[in-house]
PDB file of C-alpha atoms and ligand atoms in Angstrom:
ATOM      1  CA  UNK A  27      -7.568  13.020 -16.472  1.00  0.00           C
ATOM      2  CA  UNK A  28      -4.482  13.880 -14.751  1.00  0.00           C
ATOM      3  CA  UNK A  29      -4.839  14.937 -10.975  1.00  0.00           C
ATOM      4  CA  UNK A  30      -6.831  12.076  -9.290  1.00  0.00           C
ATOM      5  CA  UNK A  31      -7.909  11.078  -5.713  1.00  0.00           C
ATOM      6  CA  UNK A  32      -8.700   7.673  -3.990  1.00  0.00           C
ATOM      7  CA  UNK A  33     -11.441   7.414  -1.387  1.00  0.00           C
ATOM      8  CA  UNK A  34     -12.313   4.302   0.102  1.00  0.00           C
ATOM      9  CA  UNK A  35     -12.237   2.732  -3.038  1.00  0.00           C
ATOM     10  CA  UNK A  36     -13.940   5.325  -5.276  1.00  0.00           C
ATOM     11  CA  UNK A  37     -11.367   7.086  -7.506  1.00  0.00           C
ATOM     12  CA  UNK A  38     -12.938  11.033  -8.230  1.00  0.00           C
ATOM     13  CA  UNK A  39     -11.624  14.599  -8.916  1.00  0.00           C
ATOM     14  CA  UNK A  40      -8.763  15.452  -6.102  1.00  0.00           C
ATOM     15  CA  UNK A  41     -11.266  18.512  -5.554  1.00  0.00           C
ATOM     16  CA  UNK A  42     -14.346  16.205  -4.854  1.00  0.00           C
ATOM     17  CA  UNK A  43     -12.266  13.790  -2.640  1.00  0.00           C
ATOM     18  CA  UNK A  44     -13.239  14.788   1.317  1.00  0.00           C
ATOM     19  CA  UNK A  45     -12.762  12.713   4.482  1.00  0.00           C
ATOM     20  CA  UNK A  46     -14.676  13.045   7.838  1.00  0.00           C
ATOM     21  CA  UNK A  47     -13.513  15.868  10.269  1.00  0.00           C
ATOM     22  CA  UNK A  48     -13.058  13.514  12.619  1.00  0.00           C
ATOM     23  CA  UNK A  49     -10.813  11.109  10.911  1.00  0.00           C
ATOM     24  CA  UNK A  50      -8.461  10.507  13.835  1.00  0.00           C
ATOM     25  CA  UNK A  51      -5.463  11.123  10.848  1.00  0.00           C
ATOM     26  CA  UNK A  52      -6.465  14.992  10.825  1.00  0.00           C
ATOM     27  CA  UNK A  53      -7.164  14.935  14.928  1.00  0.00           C
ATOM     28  CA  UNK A  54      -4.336  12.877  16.245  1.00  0.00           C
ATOM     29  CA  UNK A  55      -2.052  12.835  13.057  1.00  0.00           C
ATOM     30  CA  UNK A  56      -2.643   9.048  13.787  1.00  0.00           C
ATOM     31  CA  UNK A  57      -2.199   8.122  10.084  1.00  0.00           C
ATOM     32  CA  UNK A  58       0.415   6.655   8.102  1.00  0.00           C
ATOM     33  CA  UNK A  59       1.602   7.569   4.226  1.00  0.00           C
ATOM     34  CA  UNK A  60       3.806   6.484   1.759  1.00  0.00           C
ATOM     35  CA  UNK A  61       4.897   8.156  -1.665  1.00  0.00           C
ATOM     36  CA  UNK A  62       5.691   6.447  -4.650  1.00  0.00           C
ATOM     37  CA  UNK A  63       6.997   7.258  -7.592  1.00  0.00           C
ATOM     38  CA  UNK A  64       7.024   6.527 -11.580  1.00  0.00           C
ATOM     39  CA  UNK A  65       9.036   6.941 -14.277  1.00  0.00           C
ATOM     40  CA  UNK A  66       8.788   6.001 -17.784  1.00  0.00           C
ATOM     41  CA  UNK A  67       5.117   4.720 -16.593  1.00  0.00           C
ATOM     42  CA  UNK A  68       5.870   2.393 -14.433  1.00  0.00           C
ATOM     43  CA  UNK A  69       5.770   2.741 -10.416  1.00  0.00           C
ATOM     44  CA  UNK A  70       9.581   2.722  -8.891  1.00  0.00           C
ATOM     45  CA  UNK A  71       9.736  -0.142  -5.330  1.00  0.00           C
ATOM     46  CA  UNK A  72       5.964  -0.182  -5.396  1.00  0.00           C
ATOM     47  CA  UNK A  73       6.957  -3.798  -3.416  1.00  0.00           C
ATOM     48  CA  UNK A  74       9.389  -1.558  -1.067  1.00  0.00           C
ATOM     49  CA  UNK A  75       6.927   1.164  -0.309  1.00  0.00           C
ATOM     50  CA  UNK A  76       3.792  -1.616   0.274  1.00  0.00           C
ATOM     51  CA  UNK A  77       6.323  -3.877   2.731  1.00  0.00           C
ATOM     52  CA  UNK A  78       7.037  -0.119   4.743  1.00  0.00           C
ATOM     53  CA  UNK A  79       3.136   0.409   4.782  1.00  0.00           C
ATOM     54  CA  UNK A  80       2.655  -2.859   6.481  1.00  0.00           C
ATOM     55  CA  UNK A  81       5.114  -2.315   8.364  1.00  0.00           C
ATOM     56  CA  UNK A  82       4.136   1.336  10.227  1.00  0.00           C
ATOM     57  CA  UNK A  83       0.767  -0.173  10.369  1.00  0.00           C
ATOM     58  CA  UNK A  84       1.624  -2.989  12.382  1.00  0.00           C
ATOM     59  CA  UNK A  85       4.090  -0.939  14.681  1.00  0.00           C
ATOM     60  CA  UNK A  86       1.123   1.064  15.250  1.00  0.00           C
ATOM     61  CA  UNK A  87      -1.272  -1.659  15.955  1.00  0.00           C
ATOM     62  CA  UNK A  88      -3.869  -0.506  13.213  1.00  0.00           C
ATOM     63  CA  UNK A  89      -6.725  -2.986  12.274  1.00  0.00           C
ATOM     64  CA  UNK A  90      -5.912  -5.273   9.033  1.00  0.00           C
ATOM     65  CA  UNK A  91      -5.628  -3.299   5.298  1.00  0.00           C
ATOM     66  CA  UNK A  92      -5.664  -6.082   2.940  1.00  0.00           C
ATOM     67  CA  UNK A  93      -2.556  -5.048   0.639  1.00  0.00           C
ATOM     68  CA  UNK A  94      -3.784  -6.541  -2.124  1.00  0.00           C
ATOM     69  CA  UNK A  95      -6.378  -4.407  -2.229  1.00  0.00           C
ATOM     70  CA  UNK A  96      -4.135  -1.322  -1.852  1.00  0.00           C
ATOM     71  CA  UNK A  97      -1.828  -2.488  -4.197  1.00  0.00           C
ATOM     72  CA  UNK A  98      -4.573  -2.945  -6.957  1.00  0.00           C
ATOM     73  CA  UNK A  99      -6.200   0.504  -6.168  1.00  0.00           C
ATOM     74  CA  UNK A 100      -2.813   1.759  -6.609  1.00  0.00           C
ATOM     75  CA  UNK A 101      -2.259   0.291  -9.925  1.00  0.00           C
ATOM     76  CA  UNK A 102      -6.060   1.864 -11.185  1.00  0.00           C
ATOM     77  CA  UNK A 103      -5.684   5.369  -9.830  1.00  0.00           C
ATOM     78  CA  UNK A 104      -2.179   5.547 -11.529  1.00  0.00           C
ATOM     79  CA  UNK A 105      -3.585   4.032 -14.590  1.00  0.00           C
ATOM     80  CA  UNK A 106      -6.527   6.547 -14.870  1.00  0.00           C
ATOM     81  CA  UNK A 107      -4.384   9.163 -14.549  1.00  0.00           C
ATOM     82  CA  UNK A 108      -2.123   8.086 -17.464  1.00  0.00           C
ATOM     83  CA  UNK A 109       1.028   9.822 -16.300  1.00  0.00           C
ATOM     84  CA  UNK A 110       4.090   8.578 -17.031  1.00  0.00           C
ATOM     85  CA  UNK A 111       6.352  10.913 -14.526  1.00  0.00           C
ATOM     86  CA  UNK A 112       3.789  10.973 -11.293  1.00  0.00           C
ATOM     87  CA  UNK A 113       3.825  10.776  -7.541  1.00  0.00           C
ATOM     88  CA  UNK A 114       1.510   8.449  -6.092  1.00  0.00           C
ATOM     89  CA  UNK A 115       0.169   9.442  -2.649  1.00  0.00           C
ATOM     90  CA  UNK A 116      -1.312   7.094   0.319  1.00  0.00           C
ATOM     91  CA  UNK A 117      -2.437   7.698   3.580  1.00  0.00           C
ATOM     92  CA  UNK A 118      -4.131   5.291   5.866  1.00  0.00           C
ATOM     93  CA  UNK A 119      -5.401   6.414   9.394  1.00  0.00           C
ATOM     94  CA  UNK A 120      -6.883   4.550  11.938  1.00  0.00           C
ATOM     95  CA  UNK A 121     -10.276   5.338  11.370  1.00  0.00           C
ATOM     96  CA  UNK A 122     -12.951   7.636  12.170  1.00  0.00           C
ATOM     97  CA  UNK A 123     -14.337   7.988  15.778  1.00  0.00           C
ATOM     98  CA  UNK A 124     -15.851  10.506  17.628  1.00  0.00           C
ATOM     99  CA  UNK A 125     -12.635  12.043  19.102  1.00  0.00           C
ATOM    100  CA  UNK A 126     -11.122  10.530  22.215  1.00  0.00           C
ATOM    101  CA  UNK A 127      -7.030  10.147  22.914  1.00  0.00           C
ATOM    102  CA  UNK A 128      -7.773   6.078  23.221  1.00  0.00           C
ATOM    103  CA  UNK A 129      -8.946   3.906  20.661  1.00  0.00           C
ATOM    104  CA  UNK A 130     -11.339   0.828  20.129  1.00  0.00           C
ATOM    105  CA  UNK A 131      -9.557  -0.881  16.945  1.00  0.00           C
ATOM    106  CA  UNK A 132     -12.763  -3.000  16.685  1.00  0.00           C
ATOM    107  CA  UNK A 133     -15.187  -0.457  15.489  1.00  0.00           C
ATOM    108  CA  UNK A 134     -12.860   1.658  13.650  1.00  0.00           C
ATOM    109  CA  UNK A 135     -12.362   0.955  10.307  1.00  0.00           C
ATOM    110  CA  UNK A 136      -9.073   2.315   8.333  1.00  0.00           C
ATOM    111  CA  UNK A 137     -10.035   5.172   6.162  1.00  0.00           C
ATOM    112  CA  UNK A 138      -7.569   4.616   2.983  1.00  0.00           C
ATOM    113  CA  UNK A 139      -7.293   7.730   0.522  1.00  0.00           C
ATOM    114  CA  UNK A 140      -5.065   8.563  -2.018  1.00  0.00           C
ATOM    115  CA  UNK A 141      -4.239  10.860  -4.802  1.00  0.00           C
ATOM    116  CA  UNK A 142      -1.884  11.111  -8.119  1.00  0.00           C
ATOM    117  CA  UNK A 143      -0.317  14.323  -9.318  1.00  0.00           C
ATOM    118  CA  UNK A 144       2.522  14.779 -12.117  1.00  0.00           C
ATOM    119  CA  UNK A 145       5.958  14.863 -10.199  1.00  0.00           C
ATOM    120  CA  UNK A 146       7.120  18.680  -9.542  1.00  0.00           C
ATOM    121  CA  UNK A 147      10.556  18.238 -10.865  1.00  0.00           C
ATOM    122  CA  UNK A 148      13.891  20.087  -8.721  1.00  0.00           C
ATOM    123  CA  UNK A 149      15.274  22.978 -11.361  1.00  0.00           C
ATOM    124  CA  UNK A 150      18.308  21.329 -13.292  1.00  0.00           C
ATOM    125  CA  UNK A 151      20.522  23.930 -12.077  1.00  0.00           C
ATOM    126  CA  UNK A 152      19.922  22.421  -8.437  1.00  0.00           C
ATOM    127  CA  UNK A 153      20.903  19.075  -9.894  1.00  0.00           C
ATOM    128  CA  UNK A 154      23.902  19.977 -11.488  1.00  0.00           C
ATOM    129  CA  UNK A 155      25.166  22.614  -9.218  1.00  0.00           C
ATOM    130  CA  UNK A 156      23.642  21.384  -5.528  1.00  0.00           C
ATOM    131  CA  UNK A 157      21.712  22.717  -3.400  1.00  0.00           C
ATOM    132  CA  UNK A 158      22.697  24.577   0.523  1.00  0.00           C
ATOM    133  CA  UNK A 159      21.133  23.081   3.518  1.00  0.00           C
ATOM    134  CA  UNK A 160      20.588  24.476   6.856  1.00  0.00           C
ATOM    135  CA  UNK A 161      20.981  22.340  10.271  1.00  0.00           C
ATOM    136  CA  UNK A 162      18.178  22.300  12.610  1.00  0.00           C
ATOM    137  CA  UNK A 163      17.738  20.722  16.211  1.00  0.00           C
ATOM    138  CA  UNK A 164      16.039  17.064  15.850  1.00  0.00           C
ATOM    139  CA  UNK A 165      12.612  17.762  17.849  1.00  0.00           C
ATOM    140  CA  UNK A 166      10.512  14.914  16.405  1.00  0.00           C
ATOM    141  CA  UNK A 167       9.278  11.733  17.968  1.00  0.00           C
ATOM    142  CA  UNK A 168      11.145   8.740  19.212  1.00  0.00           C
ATOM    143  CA  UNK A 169       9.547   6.823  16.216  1.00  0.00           C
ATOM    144  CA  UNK A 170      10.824   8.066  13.266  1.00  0.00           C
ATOM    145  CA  UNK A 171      10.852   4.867  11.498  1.00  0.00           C
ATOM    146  CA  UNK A 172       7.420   5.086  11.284  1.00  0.00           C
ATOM    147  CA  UNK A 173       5.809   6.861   8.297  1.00  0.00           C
ATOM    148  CA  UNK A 174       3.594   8.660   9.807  1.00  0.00           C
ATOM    149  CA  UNK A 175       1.519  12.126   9.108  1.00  0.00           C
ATOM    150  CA  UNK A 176       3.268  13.898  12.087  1.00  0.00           C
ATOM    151  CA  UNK A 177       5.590  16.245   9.758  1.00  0.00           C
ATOM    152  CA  UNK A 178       5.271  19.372  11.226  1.00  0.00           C
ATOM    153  CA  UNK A 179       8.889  19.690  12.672  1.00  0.00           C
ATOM    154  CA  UNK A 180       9.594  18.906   9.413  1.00  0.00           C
ATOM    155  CA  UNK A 181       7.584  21.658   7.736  1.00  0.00           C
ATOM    156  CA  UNK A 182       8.814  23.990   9.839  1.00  0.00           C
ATOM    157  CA  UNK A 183      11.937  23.060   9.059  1.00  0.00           C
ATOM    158  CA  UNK A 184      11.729  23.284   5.488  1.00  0.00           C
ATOM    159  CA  UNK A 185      10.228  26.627   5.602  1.00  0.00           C
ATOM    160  CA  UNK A 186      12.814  27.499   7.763  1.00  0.00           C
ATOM    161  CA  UNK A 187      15.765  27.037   5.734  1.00  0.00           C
ATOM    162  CA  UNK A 188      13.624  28.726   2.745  1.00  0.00           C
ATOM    163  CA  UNK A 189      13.029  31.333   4.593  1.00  0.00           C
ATOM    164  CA  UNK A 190      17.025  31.880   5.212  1.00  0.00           C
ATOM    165  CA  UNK A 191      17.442  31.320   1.454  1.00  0.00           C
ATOM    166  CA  UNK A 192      18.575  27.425   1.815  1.00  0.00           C
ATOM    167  CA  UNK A 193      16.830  24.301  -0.366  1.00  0.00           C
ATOM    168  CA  UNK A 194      16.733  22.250   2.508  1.00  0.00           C
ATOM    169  CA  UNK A 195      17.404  21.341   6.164  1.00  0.00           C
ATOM    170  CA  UNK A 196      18.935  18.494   8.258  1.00  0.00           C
ATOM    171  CA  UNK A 197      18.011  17.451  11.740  1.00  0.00           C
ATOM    172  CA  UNK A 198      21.009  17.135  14.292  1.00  0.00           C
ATOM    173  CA  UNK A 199      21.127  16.156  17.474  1.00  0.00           C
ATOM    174  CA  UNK A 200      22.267  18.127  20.397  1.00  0.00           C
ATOM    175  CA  UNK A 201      25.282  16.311  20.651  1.00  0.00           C
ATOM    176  CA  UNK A 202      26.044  16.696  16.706  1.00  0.00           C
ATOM    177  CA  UNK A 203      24.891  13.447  15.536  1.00  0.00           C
ATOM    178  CA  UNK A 204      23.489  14.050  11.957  1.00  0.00           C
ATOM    179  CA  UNK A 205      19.863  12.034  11.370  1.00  0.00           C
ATOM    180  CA  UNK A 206      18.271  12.828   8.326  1.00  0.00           C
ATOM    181  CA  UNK A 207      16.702  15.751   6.003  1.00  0.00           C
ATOM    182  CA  UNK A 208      12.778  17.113   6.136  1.00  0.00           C
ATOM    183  CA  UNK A 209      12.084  14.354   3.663  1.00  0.00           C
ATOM    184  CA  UNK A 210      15.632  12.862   2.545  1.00  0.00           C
ATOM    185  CA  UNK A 211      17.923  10.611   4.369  1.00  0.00           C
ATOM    186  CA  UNK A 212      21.946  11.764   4.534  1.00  0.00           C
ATOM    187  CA  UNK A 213      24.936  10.124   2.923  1.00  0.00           C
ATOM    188  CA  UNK A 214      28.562  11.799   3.168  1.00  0.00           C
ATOM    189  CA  UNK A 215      31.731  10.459   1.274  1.00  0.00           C
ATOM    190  CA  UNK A 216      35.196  10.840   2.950  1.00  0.00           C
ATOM    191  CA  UNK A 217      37.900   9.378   1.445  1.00  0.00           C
ATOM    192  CA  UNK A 218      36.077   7.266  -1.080  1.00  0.00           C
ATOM    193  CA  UNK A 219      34.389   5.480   1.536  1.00  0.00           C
ATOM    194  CA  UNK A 220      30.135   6.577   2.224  1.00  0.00           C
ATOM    195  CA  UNK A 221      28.869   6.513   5.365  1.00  0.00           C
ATOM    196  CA  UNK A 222      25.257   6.877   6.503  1.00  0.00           C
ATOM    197  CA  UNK A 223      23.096   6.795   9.583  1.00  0.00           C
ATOM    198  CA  UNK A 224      22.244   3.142  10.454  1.00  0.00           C
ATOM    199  CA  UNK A 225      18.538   2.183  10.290  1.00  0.00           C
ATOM    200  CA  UNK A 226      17.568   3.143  13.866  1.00  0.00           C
ATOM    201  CA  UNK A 227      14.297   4.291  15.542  1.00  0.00           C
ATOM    202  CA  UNK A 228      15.586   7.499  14.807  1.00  0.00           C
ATOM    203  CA  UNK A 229      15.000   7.822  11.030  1.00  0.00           C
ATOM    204  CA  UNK A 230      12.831   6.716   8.321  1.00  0.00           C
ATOM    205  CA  UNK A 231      14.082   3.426   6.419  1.00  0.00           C
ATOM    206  CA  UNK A 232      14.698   5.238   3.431  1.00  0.00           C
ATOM    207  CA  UNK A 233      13.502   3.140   0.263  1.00  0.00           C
ATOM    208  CA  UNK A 234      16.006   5.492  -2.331  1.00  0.00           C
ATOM    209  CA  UNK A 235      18.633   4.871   0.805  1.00  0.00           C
ATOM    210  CA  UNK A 236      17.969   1.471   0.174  1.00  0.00           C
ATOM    211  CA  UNK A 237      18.697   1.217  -3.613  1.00  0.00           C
ATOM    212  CA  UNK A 238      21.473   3.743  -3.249  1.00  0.00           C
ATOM    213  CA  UNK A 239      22.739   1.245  -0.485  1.00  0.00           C
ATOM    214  CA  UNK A 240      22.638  -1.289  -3.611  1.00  0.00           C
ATOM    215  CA  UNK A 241      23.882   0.515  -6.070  1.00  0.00           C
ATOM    216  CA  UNK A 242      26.809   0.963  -4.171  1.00  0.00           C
ATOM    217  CA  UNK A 243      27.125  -2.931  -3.784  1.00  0.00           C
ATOM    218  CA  UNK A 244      26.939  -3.486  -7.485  1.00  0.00           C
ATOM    219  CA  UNK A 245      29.689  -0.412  -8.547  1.00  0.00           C
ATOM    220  CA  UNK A 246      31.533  -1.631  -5.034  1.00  0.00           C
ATOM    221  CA  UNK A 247      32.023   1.587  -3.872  1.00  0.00           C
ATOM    222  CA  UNK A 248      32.591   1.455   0.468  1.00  0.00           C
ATOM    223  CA  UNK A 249      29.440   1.992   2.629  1.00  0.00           C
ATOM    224  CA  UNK A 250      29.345   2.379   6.419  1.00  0.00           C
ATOM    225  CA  UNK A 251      26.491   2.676   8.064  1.00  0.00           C
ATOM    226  CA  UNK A 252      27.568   4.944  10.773  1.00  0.00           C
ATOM    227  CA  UNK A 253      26.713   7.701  12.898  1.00  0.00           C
ATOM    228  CA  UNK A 254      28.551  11.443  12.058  1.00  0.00           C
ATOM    229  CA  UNK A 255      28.833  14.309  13.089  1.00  0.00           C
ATOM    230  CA  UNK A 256      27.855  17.557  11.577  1.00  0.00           C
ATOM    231  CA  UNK A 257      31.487  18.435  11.989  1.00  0.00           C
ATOM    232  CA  UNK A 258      31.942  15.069   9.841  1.00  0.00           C
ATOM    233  CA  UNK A 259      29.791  16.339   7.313  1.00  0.00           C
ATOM    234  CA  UNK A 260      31.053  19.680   6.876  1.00  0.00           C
ATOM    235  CA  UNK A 261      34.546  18.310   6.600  1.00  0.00           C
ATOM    236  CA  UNK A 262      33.773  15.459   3.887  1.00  0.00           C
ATOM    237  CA  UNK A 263      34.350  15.284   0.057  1.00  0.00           C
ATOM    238  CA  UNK A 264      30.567  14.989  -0.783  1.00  0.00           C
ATOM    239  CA  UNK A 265      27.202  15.041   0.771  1.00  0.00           C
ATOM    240  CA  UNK A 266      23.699  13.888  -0.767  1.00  0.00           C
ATOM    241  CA  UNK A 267      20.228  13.859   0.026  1.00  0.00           C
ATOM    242  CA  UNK A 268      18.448  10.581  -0.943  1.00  0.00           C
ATOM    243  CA  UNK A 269      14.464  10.296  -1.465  1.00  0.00           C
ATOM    244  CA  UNK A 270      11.950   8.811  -3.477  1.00  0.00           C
ATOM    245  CA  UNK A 271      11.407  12.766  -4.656  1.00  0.00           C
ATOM    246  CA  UNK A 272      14.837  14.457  -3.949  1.00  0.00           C
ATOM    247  CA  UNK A 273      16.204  10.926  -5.772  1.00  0.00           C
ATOM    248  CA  UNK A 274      20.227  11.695  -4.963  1.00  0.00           C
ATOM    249  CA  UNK A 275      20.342  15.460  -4.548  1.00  0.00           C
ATOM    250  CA  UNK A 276      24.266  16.637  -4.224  1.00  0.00           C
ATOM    251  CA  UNK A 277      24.596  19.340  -0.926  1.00  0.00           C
ATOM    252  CA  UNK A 278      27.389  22.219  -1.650  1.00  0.00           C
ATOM    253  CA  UNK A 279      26.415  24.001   1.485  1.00  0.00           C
ATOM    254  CA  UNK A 280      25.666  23.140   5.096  1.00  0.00           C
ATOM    255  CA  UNK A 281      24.839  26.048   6.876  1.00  0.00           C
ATOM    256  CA  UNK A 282      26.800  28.463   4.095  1.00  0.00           C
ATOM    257  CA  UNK A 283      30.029  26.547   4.662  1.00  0.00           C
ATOM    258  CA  UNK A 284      31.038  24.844   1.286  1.00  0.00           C
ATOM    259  CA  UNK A 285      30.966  21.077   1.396  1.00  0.00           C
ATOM    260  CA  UNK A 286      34.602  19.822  -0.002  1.00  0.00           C
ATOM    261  CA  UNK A 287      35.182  22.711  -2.762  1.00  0.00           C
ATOM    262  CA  UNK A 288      31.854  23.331  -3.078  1.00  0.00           C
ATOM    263  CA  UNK A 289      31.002  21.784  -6.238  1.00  0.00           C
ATOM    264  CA  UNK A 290      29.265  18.145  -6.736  1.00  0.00           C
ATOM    265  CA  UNK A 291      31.312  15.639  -6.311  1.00  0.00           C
ATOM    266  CA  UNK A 292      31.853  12.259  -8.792  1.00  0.00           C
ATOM    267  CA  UNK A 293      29.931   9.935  -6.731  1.00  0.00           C
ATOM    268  CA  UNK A 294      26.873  11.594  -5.918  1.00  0.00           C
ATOM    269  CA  UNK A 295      26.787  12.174  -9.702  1.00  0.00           C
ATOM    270  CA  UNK A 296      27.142   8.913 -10.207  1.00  0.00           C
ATOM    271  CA  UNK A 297      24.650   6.961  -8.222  1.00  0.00           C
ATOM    272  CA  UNK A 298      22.424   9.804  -9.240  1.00  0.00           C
ATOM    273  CA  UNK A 299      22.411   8.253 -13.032  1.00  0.00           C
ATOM    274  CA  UNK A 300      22.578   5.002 -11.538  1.00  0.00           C
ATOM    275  CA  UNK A 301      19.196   5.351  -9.788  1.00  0.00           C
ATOM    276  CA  UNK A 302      17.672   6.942 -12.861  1.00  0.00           C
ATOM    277  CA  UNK A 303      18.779   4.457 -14.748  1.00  0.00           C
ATOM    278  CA  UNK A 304      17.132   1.957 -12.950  1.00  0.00           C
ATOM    279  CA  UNK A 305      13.831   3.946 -12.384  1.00  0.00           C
ATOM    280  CA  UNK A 306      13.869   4.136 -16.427  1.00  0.00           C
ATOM    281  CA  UNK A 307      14.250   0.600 -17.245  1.00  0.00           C
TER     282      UNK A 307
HETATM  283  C1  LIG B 410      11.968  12.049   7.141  1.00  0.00           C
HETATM  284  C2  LIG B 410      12.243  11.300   5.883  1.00  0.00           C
HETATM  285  N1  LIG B 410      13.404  10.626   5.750  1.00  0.00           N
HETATM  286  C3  LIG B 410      13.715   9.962   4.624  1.00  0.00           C
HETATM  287  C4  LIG B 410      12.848   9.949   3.545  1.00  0.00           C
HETATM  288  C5  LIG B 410      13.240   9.220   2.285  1.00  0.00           C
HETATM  289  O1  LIG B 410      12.484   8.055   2.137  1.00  0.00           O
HETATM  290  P1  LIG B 410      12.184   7.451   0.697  1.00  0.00           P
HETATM  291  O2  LIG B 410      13.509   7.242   0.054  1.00  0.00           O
HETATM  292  O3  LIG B 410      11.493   6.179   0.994  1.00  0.00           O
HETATM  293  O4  LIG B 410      11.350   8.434  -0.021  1.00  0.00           O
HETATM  294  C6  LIG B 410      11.615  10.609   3.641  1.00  0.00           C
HETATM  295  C7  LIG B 410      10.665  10.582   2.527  1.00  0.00           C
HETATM  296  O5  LIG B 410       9.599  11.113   2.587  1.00  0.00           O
HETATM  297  C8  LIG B 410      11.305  11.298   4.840  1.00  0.00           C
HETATM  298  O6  LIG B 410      10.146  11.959   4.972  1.00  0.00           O
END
């Protein structure tokens, strides 16, 4: 039984699995998500990606989700489903109500749904050669720290950059400041030494940014987290995308200008078999 859905704590077909039309998730985009995912089996950060669940919940005020009881529905949807390589999907909004901009927390009650699906892996050749990236103004929320459902500057994005025959974009600010990809946080190397956007309102606290962060500790390899510049970025020796899907994905190309001489560079490689080592163990 491979493809499954969660609904309220009945796990079905993904193609039975329906929610109300007026969730206030698909009316207000007032839900929150998280994706996790396995290898060898077993669920990568599952502790990570439960502490940022609680955490966007309670920035956005939602009534209490026990976590224990995600965590455990987790655990028996991606047990069902008996895949060893799978993404595990969650989204939690608010509630359903009839629909109104404000919101009585004590009648709504969190509507918690999620699926499993077999991980659609990146082509090796993007892997070992890189992938090109466009740039893209940053028009998205103050709150990107928060997980929520409100992607579509981000799917615009990312159809945008496939539609100019990139893999990917990044947002930048008007002033240059680099913040993040569609679904990826941003690292650059310069001179041996990494630097990446500090955890800010701005972007999403990356859980693979995270481990990447530790890897780094543990092969003691230089880490600032910093603001740069696009200008930064096109000028540095490397430049990877980090993300529980993308994992560490080396960028050759920012907006068809090679990064460094346009091949991947040593330490992307690196922490890229560092992080798959650890989601295999
Ligand atoms: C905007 C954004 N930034 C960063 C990330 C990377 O986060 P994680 O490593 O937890 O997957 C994601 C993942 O979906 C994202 O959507």
């Amino acid at each position: 039984m491979p493809e499954l859905a969660y609904v309220n704590g009945k796990i079905l077909p993904i193609s039975e699995a329906v929610v109300s039309i007026e969730d206030r998730g698909y009316q207000f985009a007032d839900a929150i998500y998280e994706v996790i995912a396995s290898d060898n089996g077993r669920l990568f950060c599952l502790d990570h990606h439960l502490e940022r669940l609680e955490r966007s919940m309670v920035a956005l005020h939602y009534p209490p989700v026990s976590l224990a009881e995600i965590e455990s529905a987790v655990r028996s949807l991606f047990d069902q489903a008996a895949l060893p390589r799978a993404a595990v999907y969650i989204q939690i909004s608010r509630g359903v109500a009839p629909r109104n901009h404000a919101y009585d927390n004590s009648t709504l009650r969190p509507q918690i749904v999620m699926t499993v699906r077999p991980i659609q892996e990146a082509p090796a050749s993007k892997r070992e050669k890189g992938i090109s990236v466009i740039s893209v103004i940053d028009n998205r929320w103050g709150r990107c720290d928060i997980k929520t459902v409100q992607l579509l500057p981000n799917a615009m994005a990312k159809q945008k950059a496939l539609d100019c025959g990139a893999d990917d974009a990044v947002f930048v600010t008007e002033d240059g400041i680099v913040r993040e990809g569609t679904s990826s946080n941003l690292f650059i190397v310069s001179d041996g030494t990494l630097y990446t956007h500090p955890l800010t309102p701005e972007i999403l606290p990356g859980i693979t940014r995270r481990v990447v962060l530790d890897i780094c500790r543990k092969l003691r390899y230089p880490v600032i987290e910093q603001f740069f510049t696009l200008e930064e970025a096109h000028a540095a020796d490397e430049v990877f995308l980090t993300g529980t899907i993308a994992e560490v994905m080396p960028v050759v190309t920012i907006d068809d200008e090679p990064v460094g001489d346009g091949s991947v560079g040593d330490i992307s490689r690196s922490l890229y078999e560092e992080l798959k080592r650890r989601m295999r163990a």
